[in-house]
Tab-separated table of C-alpha atoms in Angstrom:
chain	number	residue	atom	x	y	z
A	290	PRO	CA	-16.496	-16.162	-5.633
A	291	GLU	CA	-14.370	-18.713	-4.299
A	292	TRP	CA	-12.376	-21.398	-5.799
A	293	ASP	CA	-12.835	-25.024	-4.939
A	294	TYR	CA	-9.833	-27.038	-5.805
A	295	ARG	CA	-11.702	-30.503	-5.321
A	296	SER	CA	-14.068	-29.778	-7.983
A	297	GLN	CA	-11.990	-27.378	-10.053
A	298	VAL	CA	-14.931	-24.890	-10.014
A	299	LEU	CA	-15.059	-21.171	-9.186
A	300	LYS	CA	-18.273	-20.993	-7.082
A	301	LYS	CA	-19.881	-17.747	-8.013
A	302	GLY	CA	-21.561	-15.663	-5.332
A	303	TRP	CA	-20.315	-17.844	-2.645
A	304	CYS	CA	-19.082	-15.359	-0.063
A	305	THR	CA	-20.599	-12.138	1.349
A	306	LEU	CA	-18.134	-9.369	1.853
A	307	LYS	CA	-19.344	-6.491	3.626
A	308	GLU	CA	-17.428	-3.106	3.343
A	309	ARG	CA	-16.897	-0.570	5.781
A	310	GLU	CA	-14.874	2.705	6.677
A	311	ASN	CA	-13.203	2.538	9.851
A	312	ALA	CA	-14.013	5.384	12.465
A	313	ALA	CA	-11.546	8.096	12.705
A	314	GLY	CA	-9.682	7.891	15.871
A	315	SER	CA	-7.464	10.504	17.773
A	316	VAL	CA	-5.207	12.628	15.734
A	317	GLU	CA	-3.123	13.386	18.786
A	318	LYS	CA	-2.685	9.631	19.205
A	319	ILE	CA	-1.439	9.528	15.422
A	320	GLU	CA	1.011	12.053	16.147
A	321	LYS	CA	2.368	10.516	19.548
A	322	ILE	CA	2.854	7.348	17.352
A	323	PHE	CA	4.872	9.417	14.821
A	324	TYR	CA	6.944	10.970	17.744
A	325	SER	CA	7.770	7.527	19.201
A	326	HIS	CA	9.208	6.758	15.888
A	327	LYS	CA	10.721	10.064	14.954
A	328	ASN	CA	14.112	8.883	13.951
A	329	THR	CA	12.728	6.231	11.459
A	330	LEU	CA	10.126	8.929	10.329
A	331	ASN	CA	12.752	11.478	9.581
A	332	ARG	CA	14.910	8.871	7.540
A	333	LEU	CA	11.822	7.797	5.590
A	334	ARG	CA	10.666	11.243	4.799
A	335	TYR	CA	14.186	12.155	3.525
A	336	ILE	CA	13.978	9.018	1.363
A	337	ALA	CA	10.467	10.189	0.122
A	338	LYS	CA	11.536	13.666	-0.709
A	339	LYS	CA	14.255	12.326	-2.725
A	340	LEU	CA	12.026	9.988	-4.805
A	341	ARG	CA	9.551	12.676	-5.212
A	342	THR	CA	12.487	14.868	-6.505
A	343	GLN	CA	13.504	12.139	-8.920
A	344	LYS	CA	9.902	12.134	-10.465
A	345	GLN	CA	10.202	15.783	-11.223
A	346	GLN	CA	11.091	17.046	-14.438
A	347	ARG	CA	11.568	20.921	-15.280
A	348	VAL	CA	10.112	22.210	-18.282
A	349	ARG	CA	11.385	25.350	-19.799
A	350	LYS	CA	10.119	28.295	-21.943
A	351	MET	CA	6.605	28.360	-20.169
A	352	GLU	CA	4.175	31.165	-20.098
A	353	GLU	CA	3.767	30.706	-16.337
A	354	GLY	CA	5.526	28.519	-13.784
A	355	ASP	CA	7.312	28.033	-10.586
A	356	ASP	CA	10.506	29.895	-11.187
A	357	ILE	CA	12.216	32.273	-13.842
A	358	ASP	CA	14.140	30.927	-16.785
A	359	PHE	CA	17.338	33.222	-16.596
A	360	ASP	CA	18.445	33.068	-20.251
A	361	PRO	CA	14.968	33.749	-21.821
A	362	MET	CA	14.505	36.485	-19.220
A	363	VAL	CA	17.458	38.351	-20.261
A	364	ASN	CA	16.529	37.969	-23.965
A	365	ALA	CA	13.025	39.500	-23.148
A	366	MET	CA	14.430	42.303	-21.227
A	367	VAL	CA	16.927	42.971	-24.180
A	368	ALA	CA	13.956	42.972	-26.636
A	369	ILE	CA	12.032	45.489	-24.504
A	370	ARG	CA	15.040	47.789	-24.397
A	371	MET	CA	15.328	47.653	-28.231
A	372	LYS	CA	11.525	48.167	-28.439
A	373	GLN	CA	10.933	44.871	-29.847
A	374	PRO	CA	7.875	42.517	-28.663
A	375	PRO	CA	9.449	40.145	-26.110
A	376	ASP	CA	8.962	36.447	-25.811
A	377	THR	CA	6.826	35.885	-22.658
A	378	ALA	CA	7.816	32.166	-22.297
A	379	VAL	CA	10.387	33.048	-19.536
A	380	PHE	CA	9.438	30.630	-16.652
A	381	ILE	CA	10.202	27.147	-15.715
A	382	ARG	CA	7.596	24.699	-14.470
A	383	ASP	CA	8.159	21.585	-12.145
A	384	GLU	CA	6.039	18.823	-13.517
A	385	TYR	CA	5.880	14.883	-12.746
A	386	ARG	CA	6.726	12.259	-15.145
A	387	HIS	CA	3.511	10.361	-16.049
A	388	THR	CA	5.040	7.807	-17.964
A	389	LYS	CA	5.708	5.367	-14.968
A	390	THR	CA	3.139	5.820	-12.478
A	391	PHE	CA	2.852	3.627	-9.519
A	392	ALA	CA	-0.249	2.473	-7.372
A	393	ILE	CA	-0.012	0.437	-4.355
A	394	SER	CA	-2.735	-1.282	-2.194
A	395	ILE	CA	-1.867	-2.381	1.343
A	396	LEU	CA	-4.040	-5.026	2.617
A	397	LEU	CA	-3.715	-6.184	6.290
A	398	ASP	CA	-4.778	-9.254	8.094
A	399	LEU	CA	-6.734	-8.121	11.151
A	400	SER	CA	-7.759	-11.747	12.459
A	401	GLU	CA	-7.925	-12.521	16.160
A	402	SER	CA	-4.277	-13.755	16.366
A	403	THR	CA	-3.069	-10.127	15.640
A	404	ASN	CA	-4.289	-9.235	19.211
A	405	THR	CA	-1.148	-11.322	20.360
A	406	MET	CA	1.172	-9.472	22.381
A	407	VAL	CA	4.636	-9.284	21.076
A	408	THR	CA	7.395	-10.645	23.331
A	409	ALA	CA	9.500	-8.096	25.307
A	410	THR	CA	7.093	-5.231	24.086
A	411	ASN	CA	3.841	-3.754	25.500
A	412	MET	CA	2.409	-3.684	22.002
A	413	SER	CA	0.173	-6.410	20.222
A	414	VAL	CA	0.835	-7.535	16.625
A	415	SER	CA	-1.940	-5.337	15.277
A	416	GLN	CA	-0.446	-2.304	16.969
A	417	MET	CA	3.004	-2.925	15.476
A	418	ILE	CA	1.220	-3.192	12.091
A	419	ARG	CA	-0.621	-0.037	12.467
A	420	ASP	CA	2.461	1.843	13.528
A	421	ALA	CA	4.538	0.516	10.411
A	422	VAL	CA	1.576	1.309	7.975
A	423	LEU	CA	1.166	4.787	9.392
A	424	LEU	CA	5.119	5.244	8.619
A	425	LEU	CA	4.584	3.715	5.214
A	426	GLY	CA	1.639	5.931	4.463
A	427	GLU	CA	3.540	9.080	5.501
A	428	THR	CA	6.360	7.912	3.203
A	429	LEU	CA	4.089	7.285	0.202
A	430	SER	CA	2.080	10.537	0.836
A	431	ILE	CA	5.392	12.558	0.578
A	432	ALA	CA	6.677	10.659	-2.440
A	433	GLY	CA	3.370	11.508	-4.214
A	434	GLU	CA	2.342	8.150	-4.844
A	435	LYS	CA	-1.281	6.638	-5.230
A	436	PHE	CA	-2.167	4.095	-2.504
A	437	SER	CA	-4.920	2.744	-0.526
A	438	ILE	CA	-5.015	0.910	2.856
A	439	ALA	CA	-7.515	-1.651	3.990
A	440	GLY	CA	-7.792	-4.587	6.555
A	441	PHE	CA	-9.964	-7.622	6.562
A	442	SER	CA	-11.215	-10.514	8.812
A	443	SER	CA	-13.885	-13.166	8.451
A	444	ASN	CA	-16.281	-15.026	10.458
A	445	GLY	CA	-17.451	-17.536	7.942
A	446	ARG	CA	-18.376	-17.203	4.340
A	447	HIS	CA	-21.333	-14.789	4.729
A	448	GLU	CA	-19.493	-12.533	7.189
A	449	ILE	CA	-16.215	-11.083	5.655
A	450	ASP	CA	-15.376	-7.794	7.074
A	451	PHE	CA	-13.509	-5.568	4.684
A	452	ILE	CA	-12.242	-2.137	6.376
A	453	LYS	CA	-11.308	0.800	4.351
A	454	PHE	CA	-8.666	3.034	6.081
A	455	LYS	CA	-7.741	4.980	3.186
A	456	ALA	CA	-9.080	5.077	-0.419
A	457	PHE	CA	-7.081	5.938	-3.497
A	458	SER	CA	-9.131	9.109	-3.828
A	459	GLU	CA	-8.272	10.311	-0.383
A	460	THR	CA	-5.249	12.064	0.940
A	461	PHE	CA	-3.358	10.412	3.792
A	462	ALA	CA	-3.649	13.671	5.908
A	463	GLU	CA	-7.522	13.186	6.069
A	464	SER	CA	-7.590	9.410	6.431
A	465	LYS	CA	-4.632	8.427	8.692
A	466	ALA	CA	-6.749	8.927	12.158
A	467	ARG	CA	-8.776	5.805	10.890
A	468	LEU	CA	-5.680	3.777	11.649
A	469	ALA	CA	-5.535	5.100	15.144
A	470	ASP	CA	-7.619	2.171	16.715
A	471	ILE	CA	-7.337	-1.148	14.858
A	472	GLN	CA	-7.785	-4.554	16.620
A	473	GLY	CA	-8.027	-8.109	15.240
A	474	LYS	CA	-11.078	-10.320	15.415
A	475	HIS	CA	-12.276	-13.681	13.965
A	476	SER	CA	-10.493	-15.540	11.136
A	477	THR	CA	-8.630	-15.036	7.679
A	478	ARG	CA	-10.446	-15.769	4.653
A	479	LEU	CA	-7.540	-14.122	2.490
A	480	GLY	CA	-8.704	-15.192	-0.983
A	481	THR	CA	-11.968	-13.159	-0.744
A	482	ALA	CA	-10.286	-10.111	0.299
A	483	VAL	CA	-7.536	-10.171	-2.346
A	484	ARG	CA	-10.189	-10.357	-5.168
A	485	HIS	CA	-12.253	-7.648	-3.662
A	486	ASN	CA	-9.155	-5.306	-3.080
A	487	ALA	CA	-7.907	-6.080	-6.904
A	488	GLU	CA	-11.166	-4.616	-8.013
A	489	TYR	CA	-9.967	-1.231	-6.722
A	490	LEU	CA	-6.531	-1.328	-7.674
A	491	VAL	CA	-7.040	-2.429	-11.482
A	492	LYS	CA	-9.152	0.699	-12.094
A	493	GLN	CA	-6.079	2.975	-11.148
A	494	GLN	CA	-4.396	4.589	-14.099
A	495	ALA	CA	-0.730	3.292	-13.397
A	496	SER	CA	1.989	1.413	-15.162
A	497	LYS	CA	2.962	-0.571	-12.122
A	498	LYS	CA	0.443	-1.915	-9.512
A	499	LEU	CA	1.273	-3.870	-6.398
A	500	LEU	CA	-0.956	-5.346	-3.887
A	501	LEU	CA	1.108	-5.651	-0.525
A	502	ILE	CA	-0.625	-8.198	1.807
A	503	ILE	CA	0.578	-8.385	5.596
A	504	THR	CA	-0.386	-11.298	7.397
A	505	ASP	CA	0.531	-13.392	10.400
A	506	GLY	CA	-0.572	-16.963	9.316
A	507	LYS	CA	-2.270	-19.290	6.758
A	508	PRO	CA	-5.852	-18.714	5.628
A	509	SER	CA	-8.351	-20.147	7.834
A	510	ASP	CA	-12.036	-19.774	8.730
A	511	ILE	CA	-14.727	-21.294	11.228
A	512	ASP	CA	-16.885	-23.113	8.372
A	513	VAL	CA	-13.842	-24.810	6.574
A	514	TYR	CA	-12.867	-28.174	7.644
A	515	ASP	CA	-10.512	-29.056	4.904
A	516	PRO	CA	-6.935	-27.636	5.855
A	517	ASP	CA	-5.831	-27.003	2.111
A	518	TYR	CA	-9.133	-25.774	0.740
A	519	LEU	CA	-8.545	-21.822	1.590
A	520	ASP	CA	-4.820	-22.113	0.472
A	521	HIS	CA	-5.918	-23.350	-2.804
A	522	ASP	CA	-8.440	-20.641	-3.073
A	523	CYS	CA	-6.005	-17.928	-2.293
A	524	LYS	CA	-3.464	-19.160	-4.543
A	525	HIS	CA	-6.054	-19.153	-7.427
A	526	ALA	CA	-6.942	-15.438	-6.378
A	527	VAL	CA	-3.095	-14.538	-6.486
A	528	ASN	CA	-2.511	-16.209	-9.684
A	529	SER	CA	-5.553	-14.244	-11.226
A	530	LEU	CA	-3.736	-10.902	-10.422
A	531	SER	CA	-1.166	-11.225	-13.133
A	532	ARG	CA	-3.908	-11.169	-15.702
A	533	LEU	CA	-5.145	-7.846	-14.422
A	534	GLY	CA	-1.478	-6.483	-14.518
A	535	ILE	CA	-1.106	-6.371	-10.571
A	536	LYS	CA	2.091	-7.768	-8.755
A	537	PRO	CA	1.220	-9.427	-5.533
A	538	PHE	CA	3.826	-9.403	-2.608
A	539	CYS	CA	3.152	-10.922	0.862
A	540	LEU	CA	4.856	-10.057	4.192
A	541	ASN	CA	4.595	-12.979	6.536
A	542	LEU	CA	4.973	-12.175	10.209
A	543	ASP	CA	4.927	-16.085	11.281
A	544	SER	CA	7.732	-18.309	10.024
A	545	ARG	CA	5.578	-21.344	10.829
A	546	SER	CA	3.390	-20.502	7.883
A	547	ASP	CA	6.210	-20.326	5.354
A	548	PRO	CA	5.361	-23.569	3.439
A	549	VAL	CA	1.966	-22.204	2.974
A	550	ILE	CA	2.762	-18.688	2.097
A	551	GLU	CA	5.416	-19.871	-0.397
A	552	HIS	CA	2.653	-22.208	-2.065
A	553	ILE	CA	0.340	-19.455	-2.360
A	554	PHE	CA	2.517	-16.555	-3.593
A	555	GLY	CA	5.669	-18.381	-5.023
A	556	ARG	CA	9.349	-18.145	-3.535
A	557	SER	CA	10.094	-14.589	-4.890
A	558	ARG	CA	6.678	-12.936	-3.993
A	559	TYR	CA	6.832	-13.125	-0.208
A	560	GLU	CA	9.355	-12.423	2.678
A	561	THR	CA	9.113	-13.547	6.344
A	562	LEU	CA	9.927	-11.108	8.923
A	563	GLU	CA	11.600	-12.835	12.164
A	564	GLN	CA	11.464	-9.719	14.365
A	565	LEU	CA	8.322	-7.262	14.166
A	566	ILE	CA	10.444	-4.328	15.278
A	567	HIS	CA	11.903	-4.212	11.882
A	568	LEU	CA	8.638	-3.996	10.065
A	569	PRO	CA	8.817	-0.192	9.115
A	570	ASP	CA	12.246	-0.715	7.550
A	571	VAL	CA	11.053	-3.896	5.827
A	572	LEU	CA	7.954	-2.183	4.491
A	573	SER	CA	9.924	0.678	3.174
A	574	ARG	CA	12.384	-1.549	1.487
A	575	ILE	CA	9.534	-3.430	-0.380
A	576	TYR	CA	8.347	-0.055	-1.564
A	577	MET	CA	11.702	0.984	-2.949
A	578	ARG	CA	12.225	-2.457	-4.559
A	579	TYR	CA	8.758	-2.175	-6.530
A	580	GLY	CA	8.044	1.518	-6.497
A	581	ARG	CA	11.256	3.105	-7.996
A	582	HIS	CA	10.503	4.941	-11.194
């Protein structure tokens, strides 16, 4: 569906979205990307391991587990010496707290404008997004979070391309090679992608759900001539997320789009990144803000 602000009608079945899984690229290329960001990656891995530890709890007096519980083991040995039946619950098990689970969907704008080369670098906007999302994915994976990664572009309302890089059901290790080769094309029908992505996120069993959108401009498409139409549609899609228990947050890569992005998301639900080189740090900070248990 798509929202028409002029008639105040949600037009059912207005857009056609085609979902596909991105082809896997070179694993060696992924490893080279990780190596080129090794200092940042090591720091993020340290943070992720710390967060994973914080989510663990040690359950004592278990029949089997990860470690020996010293005092019950001593008592069991004493009982054996005294020819009495010992208590066999002498182990400690590491378990994760399930009371405050977190699920995050990362949605990437992969329109033609992301092929623009970034000043003073040999990388495009889409390549910088790819590197930052790989680092964030590694962080989320080590921290034991549930997450998905997808991208989108559009070429009119009947040709919206939704690209799956990682599903919630997959591990990052088996899916990260799909991020090796990404490239922007066509336009940015953001509202449709937000609604579609929300269908996956709402099904996750989690007390916190975040849809993190990374875009480099305002919504647009080749068959839309009213400059406000897709802005209002996207605002309608974003506002509907709260009824589904999903928090939206937008990372805007183009300060010229700030007025539109603020109109769509609200002042506290977006951030503008002035220098793309800081993207990995900003993404990890957003995760820390929303994902702390």
